[in-house]
Short mmCIF file of C-alpha atoms in Angstrom, two decimals:
data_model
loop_
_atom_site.label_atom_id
_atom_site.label_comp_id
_atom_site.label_asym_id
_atom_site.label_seq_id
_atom_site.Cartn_x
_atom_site.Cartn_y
_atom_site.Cartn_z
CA UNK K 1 0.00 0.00 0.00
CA UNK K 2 2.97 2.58 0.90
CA UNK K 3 4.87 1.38 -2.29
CA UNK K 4 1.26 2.39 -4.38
CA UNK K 5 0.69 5.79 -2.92
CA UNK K 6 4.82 6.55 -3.18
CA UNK K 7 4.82 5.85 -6.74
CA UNK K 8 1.85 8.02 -7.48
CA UNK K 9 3.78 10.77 -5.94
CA UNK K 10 6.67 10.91 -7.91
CA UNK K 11 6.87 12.26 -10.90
CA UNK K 12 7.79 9.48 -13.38
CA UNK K 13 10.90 9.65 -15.88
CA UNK K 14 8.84 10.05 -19.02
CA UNK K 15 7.44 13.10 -17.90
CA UNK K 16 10.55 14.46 -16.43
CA UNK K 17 12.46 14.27 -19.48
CA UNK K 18 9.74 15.62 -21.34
CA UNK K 19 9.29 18.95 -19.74
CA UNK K 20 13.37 18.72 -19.81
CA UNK K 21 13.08 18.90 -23.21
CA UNK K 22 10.28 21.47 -23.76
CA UNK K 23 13.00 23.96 -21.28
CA UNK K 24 15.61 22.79 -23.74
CA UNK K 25 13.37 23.53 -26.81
CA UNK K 26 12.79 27.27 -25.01
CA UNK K 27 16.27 28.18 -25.16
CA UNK K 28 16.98 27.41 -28.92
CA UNK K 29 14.68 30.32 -30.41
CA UNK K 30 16.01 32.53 -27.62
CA UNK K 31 19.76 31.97 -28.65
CA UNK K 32 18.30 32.23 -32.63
CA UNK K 33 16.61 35.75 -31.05
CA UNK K 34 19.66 36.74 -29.98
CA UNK K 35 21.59 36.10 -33.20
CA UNK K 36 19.01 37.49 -35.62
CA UNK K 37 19.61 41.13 -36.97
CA UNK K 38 15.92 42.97 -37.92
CA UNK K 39 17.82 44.52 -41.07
CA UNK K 40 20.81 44.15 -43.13
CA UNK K 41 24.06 45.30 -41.36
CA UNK K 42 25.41 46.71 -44.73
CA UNK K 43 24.09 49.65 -46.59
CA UNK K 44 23.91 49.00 -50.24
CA UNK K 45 26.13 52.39 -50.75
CA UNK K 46 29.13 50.02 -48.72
CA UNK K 47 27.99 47.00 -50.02
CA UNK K 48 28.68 48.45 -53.58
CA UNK K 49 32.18 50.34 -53.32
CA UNK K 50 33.15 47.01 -51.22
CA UNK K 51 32.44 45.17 -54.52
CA UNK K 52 33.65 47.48 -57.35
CA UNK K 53 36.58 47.38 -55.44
CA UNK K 54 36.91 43.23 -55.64
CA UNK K 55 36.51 42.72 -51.84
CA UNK K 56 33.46 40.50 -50.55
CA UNK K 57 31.07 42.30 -48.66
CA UNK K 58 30.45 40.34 -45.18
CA UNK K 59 27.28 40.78 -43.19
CA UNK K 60 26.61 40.19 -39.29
CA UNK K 61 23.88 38.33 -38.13
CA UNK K 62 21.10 37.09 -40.16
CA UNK K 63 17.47 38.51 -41.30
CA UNK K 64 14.35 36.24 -40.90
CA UNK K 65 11.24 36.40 -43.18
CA UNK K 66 9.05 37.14 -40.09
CA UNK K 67 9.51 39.37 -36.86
CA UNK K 68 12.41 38.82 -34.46
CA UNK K 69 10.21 39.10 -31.31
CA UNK K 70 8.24 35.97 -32.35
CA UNK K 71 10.73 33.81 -31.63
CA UNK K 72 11.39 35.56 -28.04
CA UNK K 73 7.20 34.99 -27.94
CA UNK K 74 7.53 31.78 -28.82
CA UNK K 75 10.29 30.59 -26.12
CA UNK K 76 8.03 32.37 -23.39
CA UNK K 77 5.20 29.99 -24.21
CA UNK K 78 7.27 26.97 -24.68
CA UNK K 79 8.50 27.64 -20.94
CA UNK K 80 4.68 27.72 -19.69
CA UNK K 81 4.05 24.88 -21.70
CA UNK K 82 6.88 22.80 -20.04
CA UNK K 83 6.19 23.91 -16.85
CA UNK K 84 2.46 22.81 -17.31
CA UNK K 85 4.29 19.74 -18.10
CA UNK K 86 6.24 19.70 -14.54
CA UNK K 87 2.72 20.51 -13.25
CA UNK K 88 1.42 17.54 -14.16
CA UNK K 89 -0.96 19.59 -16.59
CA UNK K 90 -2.36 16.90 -19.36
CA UNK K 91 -4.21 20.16 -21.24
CA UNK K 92 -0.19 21.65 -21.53
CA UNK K 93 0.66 18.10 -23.93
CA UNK K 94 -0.72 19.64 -27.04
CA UNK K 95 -0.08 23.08 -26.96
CA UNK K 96 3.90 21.87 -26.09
CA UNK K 97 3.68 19.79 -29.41
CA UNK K 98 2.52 22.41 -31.65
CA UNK K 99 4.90 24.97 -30.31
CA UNK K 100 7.90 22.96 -30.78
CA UNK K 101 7.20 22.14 -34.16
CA UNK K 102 6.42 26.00 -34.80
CA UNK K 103 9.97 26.36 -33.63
CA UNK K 104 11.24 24.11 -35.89
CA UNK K 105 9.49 25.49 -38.90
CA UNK K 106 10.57 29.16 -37.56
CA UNK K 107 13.83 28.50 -37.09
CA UNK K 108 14.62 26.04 -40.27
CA UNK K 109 12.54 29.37 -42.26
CA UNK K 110 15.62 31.48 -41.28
CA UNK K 111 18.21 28.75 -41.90
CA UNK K 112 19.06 29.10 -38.26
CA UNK K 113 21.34 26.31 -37.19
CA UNK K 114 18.89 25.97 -34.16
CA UNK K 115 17.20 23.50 -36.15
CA UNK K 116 18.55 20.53 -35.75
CA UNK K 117 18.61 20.60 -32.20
CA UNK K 118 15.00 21.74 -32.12
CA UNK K 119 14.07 18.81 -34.13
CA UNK K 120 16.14 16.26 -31.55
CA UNK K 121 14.37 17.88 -28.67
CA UNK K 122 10.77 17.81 -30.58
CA UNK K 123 11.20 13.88 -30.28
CA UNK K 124 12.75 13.69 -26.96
CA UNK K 125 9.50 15.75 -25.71
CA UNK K 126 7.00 14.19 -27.47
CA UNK K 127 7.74 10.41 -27.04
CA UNK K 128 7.83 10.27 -23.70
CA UNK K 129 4.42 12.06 -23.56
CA UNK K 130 3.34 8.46 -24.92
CA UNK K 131 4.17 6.33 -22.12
CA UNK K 132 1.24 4.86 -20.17
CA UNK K 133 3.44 6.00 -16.72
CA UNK K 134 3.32 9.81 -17.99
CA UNK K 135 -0.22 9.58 -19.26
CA UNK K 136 -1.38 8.33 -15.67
CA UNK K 137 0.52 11.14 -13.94
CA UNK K 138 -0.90 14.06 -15.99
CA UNK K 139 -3.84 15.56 -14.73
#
């Protein structure tokens, strides 16, 4: 009887590498925030004196075909959706899903190395989820 009620009060390993993983996912667009420029770093004046004189014209940072802020936006509600997760909140399962894989299109949109690692951690998070040990925890 002790054993029953101690197990049901841990969290199980599923779900703690889960919302692990949704944290993890948070971070990525934040970094890709960071890194992202909201305009070209070069004037076109520079950019063409650079090249009639032969020399390649080298730009910091990278633009993104959508805002900069919605990838700050975006980490936000991946941390509420992971801790949901920690909550032991079944309605935060979904919403985690979806904005991971907004992430990943996001992020792969600006050729944003990011990616990749978003795409690990959108598998790590989600399979987990599956277990029948994580769906019995969730509320």
């Amino acid at each position: 009887m002790s054993e029953q009620v101690r197990s049901r009060s841990t969290m199980p390993w599923a779900l703690v590498v889960s919302a692990a993983a949704w944290m993890l996912t948070a971070v990525l667009p934040a970094v890709a925030w960071a890194g992202l420029r909201p305009e070209s770093t070069v004037d076109e004046d520079t950019a063409s004196t650079l090249a009639g004189q032969g020399a390649p014209v080298v730009e910091l940072g990278t633009t993104a075909p959508y805002p900069a802020w919605l990838l700050l936006l975006l980490a936000v509600l991946l941390v509420v959706a992971g801790a949901g997760l920690a909550l032991r909140r079944r309605a935060a399962r979904y919403p985690a899903v979806v904005l991971s894989v907004v992430s990943v299109v996001l992020l792969a949109s600006a050729g944003r190395w990011e990616t990749v690692p978003a795409m690990v951690l959108l598998v790590v998070g989600t399979v987990p989820l599956l277990t029948p040990s994580a769906l019995r925890h969730l509320r």
